[in-house]
């Protein structure tokens, strides 16, 4: 009953086999191998246009170097108040942009509110040098609260960004889970809705170490090879990253793995809904569940072997828990087994 994080999951057998297959023999380094080029073409197919793709080792690197690519002196990135880039990356975005600030925008359940976004942007008057200048808007899909932006909501934020000459960045650490939970295509969820740069995550969904920065306008990426190199993210043996992506993106495997994770989350949500000792803190649609559980029940679950994280309540939900209750996050993955979900649900029934 491991529901701590999808980062705890291993690599899918197809990914492991691909690493073994492509790990033998010689191949050109620094992204010049045949498999690197094949994976780049596969990204073009997935997004239905020519894109520029750069492999990096972590999601933090993908986000931070994305911001570095559009940085301005005194730069500001607008993001949700509880976004990963603001709360969980130890200042890496600020470090790699040489001091850009993450400016929080309010919004319910992990989604920034367009009205609040416009109000925050209005605080940065053009020419007022002391405040700095916005350079990008970043949204997470799926969000840190396990919710999703609709394509219409993304487009509305994209319009705000482009009216002001700002790049729209998407943190897609759980991009596949968001797609699997929606009817949108990869293109519809990204560039057709105004996204300029995507941090494309695969590590959480069956890869060993595979993340990518995707530019939907290759011209915007002209300086990125230097930014990636300077950021120590140009791996010499990039074929090992490409080998993971080759298996992951073969057919619909990546979406099937995400759909399984989401289905296991649905089963957990159903079990929590039946429980008299727990309840969902709010509705989620991806592979993350946030539950208010009685402290005694949570202690008993952990004694039975369940693993999950304590979680801080959102800033706009101060009265979420009663005395004797706690807020917890549970995350399913591509490798979550139904038997573990059923056992957890039985224990909280």
XYZ file of C-alpha atoms in Angstrom:
349
model
C 0.000 0.000 0.000
C 2.568 2.525 -1.190
C 0.713 5.769 -1.884
C 3.504 8.183 -0.960
C 4.455 9.309 -4.465
C 4.542 8.115 -8.058
C 8.277 8.829 -7.793
C 8.492 5.673 -5.673
C 7.473 3.515 -8.631
C 10.055 1.681 -10.696
C 10.626 1.609 -14.443
C 8.203 -0.159 -16.749
C 9.626 -3.390 -18.218
C 9.485 -1.961 -21.750
C 11.607 0.985 -20.623
C 14.083 -1.323 -18.901
C 14.331 -3.494 -22.008
C 14.874 -0.482 -24.227
C 17.689 0.712 -21.982
C 19.333 -2.695 -22.222
C 18.891 -2.870 -25.990
C 20.238 0.588 -26.728
C 22.926 0.450 -24.049
C 25.042 -1.948 -26.095
C 27.596 -0.912 -28.682
C 28.547 2.589 -29.769
C 26.325 5.588 -30.489
C 26.972 9.255 -31.166
C 27.015 11.383 -28.015
C 25.346 14.638 -26.955
C 22.031 14.038 -28.689
C 23.389 13.102 -32.115
C 22.544 9.387 -32.107
C 19.947 7.751 -34.337
C 17.649 7.003 -31.421
C 17.836 10.617 -30.215
C 16.710 11.794 -33.633
C 13.975 9.166 -33.813
C 12.550 10.287 -30.481
C 12.597 13.918 -31.612
C 10.523 12.909 -34.651
C 8.137 11.042 -32.347
C 7.553 14.224 -30.343
C 6.651 15.955 -33.618
C 4.065 13.250 -34.295
C 2.577 13.444 -30.820
C 2.168 17.215 -30.922
C 1.192 17.375 -34.613
C 3.826 19.951 -35.516
C 7.563 20.499 -35.562
C 8.824 21.082 -32.043
C 12.257 21.486 -30.474
C 12.961 18.862 -27.796
C 15.763 18.853 -25.221
C 16.257 16.058 -22.719
C 17.123 16.903 -19.111
C 17.493 14.830 -15.973
C 14.836 16.232 -13.635
C 11.588 18.136 -13.654
C 13.215 20.874 -11.608
C 15.823 21.284 -14.347
C 13.123 21.351 -17.021
C 11.206 24.112 -15.246
C 14.219 26.165 -14.229
C 15.899 26.094 -17.633
C 12.584 26.857 -19.348
C 12.423 30.077 -17.361
C 16.070 30.804 -18.124
C 15.233 30.601 -21.826
C 12.754 33.492 -21.580
C 14.424 35.415 -18.766
C 14.564 39.200 -18.634
C 16.523 41.447 -16.256
C 14.452 41.749 -13.114
C 12.341 38.891 -14.428
C 9.143 37.704 -12.800
C 7.274 34.421 -13.318
C 3.601 34.423 -12.395
C 2.512 31.073 -10.947
C -0.110 29.643 -8.626
C 0.562 30.279 -4.960
C 1.087 26.570 -4.284
C 2.830 25.691 -7.562
C 5.740 23.264 -7.466
C 8.070 25.905 -8.934
C 7.318 28.177 -5.991
C 7.070 25.675 -3.139
C 9.152 22.597 -3.892
C 12.217 23.430 -5.965
C 14.494 24.955 -3.332
C 14.992 28.184 -5.273
C 16.293 26.423 -8.398
C 14.182 28.555 -10.780
C 15.555 31.691 -9.131
C 19.101 30.315 -9.223
C 19.151 29.321 -12.885
C 17.522 32.586 -13.983
C 20.024 34.567 -11.894
C 17.377 35.955 -9.606
C 13.976 35.900 -11.277
C 11.123 35.868 -8.780
C 8.169 33.510 -8.556
C 5.165 35.767 -7.907
C 2.154 33.908 -6.497
C -1.318 34.156 -8.003
C -4.375 33.021 -6.050
C -6.879 30.513 -7.314
C -8.996 27.683 -5.948
C -7.731 24.101 -5.914
C -4.392 24.670 -7.592
C -5.666 26.610 -10.610
C -4.720 30.255 -10.949
C -7.671 32.570 -11.344
C -7.442 34.690 -14.547
C -8.880 37.720 -12.763
C -6.281 37.504 -10.009
C -3.604 36.970 -12.671
C -4.563 40.193 -14.451
C -4.566 42.049 -11.131
C -1.095 40.781 -10.224
C 0.278 41.660 -13.657
C -1.144 45.178 -13.293
C 1.152 45.724 -10.309
C 4.122 45.709 -12.697
C 3.826 48.989 -14.553
C 5.892 49.223 -17.747
C 8.961 51.344 -17.179
C 8.799 51.128 -13.381
C 12.271 49.677 -12.996
C 12.062 49.022 -9.255
C 9.396 46.331 -9.600
C 11.124 44.307 -12.305
C 9.265 42.916 -15.287
C 7.100 39.856 -15.945
C 8.597 37.374 -18.383
C 6.405 34.259 -18.154
C 3.293 32.692 -16.745
C 3.610 29.121 -15.503
C 0.755 26.704 -14.877
C 0.851 23.084 -13.741
C -1.088 20.363 -15.562
C -2.148 18.347 -13.606
C -2.029 20.835 -10.740
C -0.412 20.336 -7.352
C -3.936 19.891 -5.985
C -4.685 16.994 -8.331
C -7.088 19.083 -10.394
C -6.983 19.908 -14.106
C -7.200 22.997 -16.254
C -9.634 22.653 -19.138
C -8.304 23.579 -22.568
C -10.521 26.652 -22.408
C -8.979 27.725 -19.111
C -5.492 27.238 -20.540
C -6.439 29.282 -23.600
C -7.749 32.108 -21.420
C -4.436 32.286 -19.565
C -2.560 31.992 -22.849
C -4.429 34.987 -24.203
C -3.495 37.028 -21.131
C 0.139 36.016 -21.566
C 0.425 36.755 -25.251
C -1.394 40.089 -25.044
C 1.481 41.170 -22.787
C 4.302 39.537 -24.728
C 4.853 36.837 -22.087
C 5.642 33.177 -22.599
C 3.187 30.595 -21.288
C 4.954 27.659 -19.643
C 3.324 24.416 -18.569
C 4.801 22.260 -15.824
C 3.787 18.837 -17.105
C 5.308 16.572 -14.469
C 2.004 14.628 -14.640
C 1.099 15.676 -18.187
C 0.176 12.126 -19.200
C -2.209 11.803 -16.241
C -3.892 15.043 -17.251
C -4.301 13.827 -20.831
C -5.614 10.441 -19.750
C -8.240 12.157 -17.577
C -9.447 14.427 -20.389
C -10.652 14.164 -23.947
C -7.975 16.540 -25.214
C -5.100 15.660 -27.514
C -1.523 16.656 -26.635
C -1.751 19.453 -29.204
C -5.090 20.715 -27.876
C -3.794 20.801 -24.307
C -0.639 22.712 -25.249
C 0.197 24.849 -28.281
C -3.331 25.079 -29.652
C -4.326 26.577 -26.286
C -1.375 28.984 -26.314
C 1.345 27.075 -24.452
C 4.835 28.055 -25.619
C 7.040 25.757 -23.533
C 6.239 22.430 -21.894
C 8.163 20.621 -19.183
C 7.290 17.102 -20.339
C 7.529 14.630 -17.474
C 7.962 10.867 -17.854
C 9.883 9.821 -14.731
C 6.739 9.613 -12.579
C 4.953 7.467 -15.157
C 7.199 4.508 -15.859
C 10.597 5.900 -16.846
C 13.795 5.792 -14.856
C 15.077 9.322 -15.487
C 13.492 11.027 -18.488
C 12.277 14.606 -18.688
C 12.174 16.966 -21.657
C 11.760 20.642 -22.445
C 9.523 21.083 -25.489
C 9.413 24.368 -27.413
C 6.435 24.645 -29.727
C 8.213 27.321 -31.767
C 11.730 26.020 -32.510
C 12.917 29.597 -33.115
C 12.287 30.288 -29.428
C 14.804 27.566 -28.580
C 17.805 28.924 -30.487
C 19.748 29.756 -27.317
C 18.544 26.788 -25.300
C 21.414 24.415 -26.190
C 23.781 26.851 -24.477
C 21.439 27.305 -21.525
C 21.165 23.547 -21.051
C 24.928 23.093 -21.267
C 25.589 25.896 -18.803
C 22.986 24.357 -16.493
C 24.927 21.058 -16.470
C 22.013 19.210 -18.079
C 23.639 18.229 -21.383
C 24.211 14.530 -20.783
C 26.904 12.958 -22.943
C 25.106 9.621 -23.291
C 21.704 11.068 -24.124
C 20.829 7.824 -25.877
C 19.951 6.439 -22.438
C 17.296 9.126 -22.044
C 16.179 8.660 -25.637
C 15.930 4.903 -25.095
C 13.487 5.486 -22.260
C 11.375 7.871 -24.318
C 11.447 5.500 -27.292
C 9.731 2.776 -25.260
C 7.545 5.153 -23.270
C 6.158 6.893 -26.363
C 5.815 3.722 -28.427
C 2.185 3.597 -29.444
C -0.064 4.584 -26.558
C 1.936 3.021 -23.711
C 2.517 6.330 -21.944
C -1.200 7.116 -21.884
C -2.134 3.566 -20.879
C 0.205 3.770 -17.881
C -1.295 7.106 -16.849
C -4.827 5.796 -17.330
C -4.045 2.880 -14.996
C -2.722 5.264 -12.343
C -5.860 7.385 -12.690
C -8.107 4.323 -12.484
C -6.411 3.213 -9.264
C -6.968 6.733 -7.911
C -10.650 6.466 -8.871
C -10.882 3.234 -6.863
C -9.267 4.935 -3.874
C -11.657 7.870 -4.201
C -14.601 5.470 -4.206
C -13.310 3.716 -1.095
C -12.804 7.005 0.712
C -16.333 8.085 -0.245
C -17.698 4.946 1.474
C -15.615 5.421 4.603
C -16.908 6.699 7.925
C -13.350 7.532 9.017
C -12.155 9.546 6.014
C -13.396 11.910 3.334
C -12.023 13.585 0.259
C -10.781 17.068 1.054
C -11.773 18.130 -2.482
C -12.480 16.453 -5.787
C -9.482 15.497 -7.913
C -9.215 14.007 -11.396
C -5.637 12.840 -11.763
C -3.664 10.259 -9.769
C -3.487 12.379 -6.605
C -6.055 12.191 -3.821
C -6.225 14.487 -0.813
C -8.086 12.996 2.113
C -9.054 14.147 5.564
C -8.549 11.101 7.781
C -9.014 10.628 11.499
C -5.605 10.696 13.171
C -6.210 7.348 14.867
C -7.220 5.808 11.541
C -4.144 7.207 9.797
C -1.962 5.750 12.542
C -3.648 2.368 12.153
C -3.231 2.458 8.366
C 0.480 3.113 8.726
C 0.798 0.319 11.265
C -0.728 -1.995 8.654
C 1.928 -0.924 6.116
C 0.293 1.929 4.242
C 2.616 4.751 3.192
C 1.342 8.269 2.443
C 2.347 11.829 3.206
C 0.994 14.357 5.662
C -0.049 17.460 3.695
C -0.396 21.133 4.469
C -3.920 22.445 3.871
C -4.311 25.024 1.089
C -4.097 28.612 2.236
C -7.725 29.245 1.290
C -9.059 26.271 3.305
C -8.210 27.133 6.928
C -11.072 25.137 8.482
C -10.631 21.977 6.471
C -9.918 19.617 9.383
C -11.666 19.164 12.702
C -9.921 18.260 15.951
C -8.548 14.740 15.691
C -8.216 14.833 11.899
C -5.306 15.295 9.505
C -4.880 16.044 5.821
C -2.993 13.476 3.757
C -1.960 13.024 0.142
C -2.238 9.646 -1.559
C -0.716 9.094 -5.009
C -1.189 6.114 -7.291
C 1.131 5.129 -10.125
C 1.402 2.998 -13.241
C 2.475 0.080 -11.041
C -0.162 0.397 -8.295
C -1.950 -2.924 -7.813
C -5.683 -3.143 -7.292
C -5.200 -5.515 -4.358
C -3.329 -2.792 -2.467
C -6.081 -0.276 -3.188
C -8.767 -2.727 -2.060
C -6.891 -3.501 1.163
C -6.502 0.195 1.964
C -10.217 0.788 1.293
C -11.152 -2.139 3.539
C -9.053 -0.716 6.359
C -10.846 2.643 6.246
C -14.340 1.254 5.668
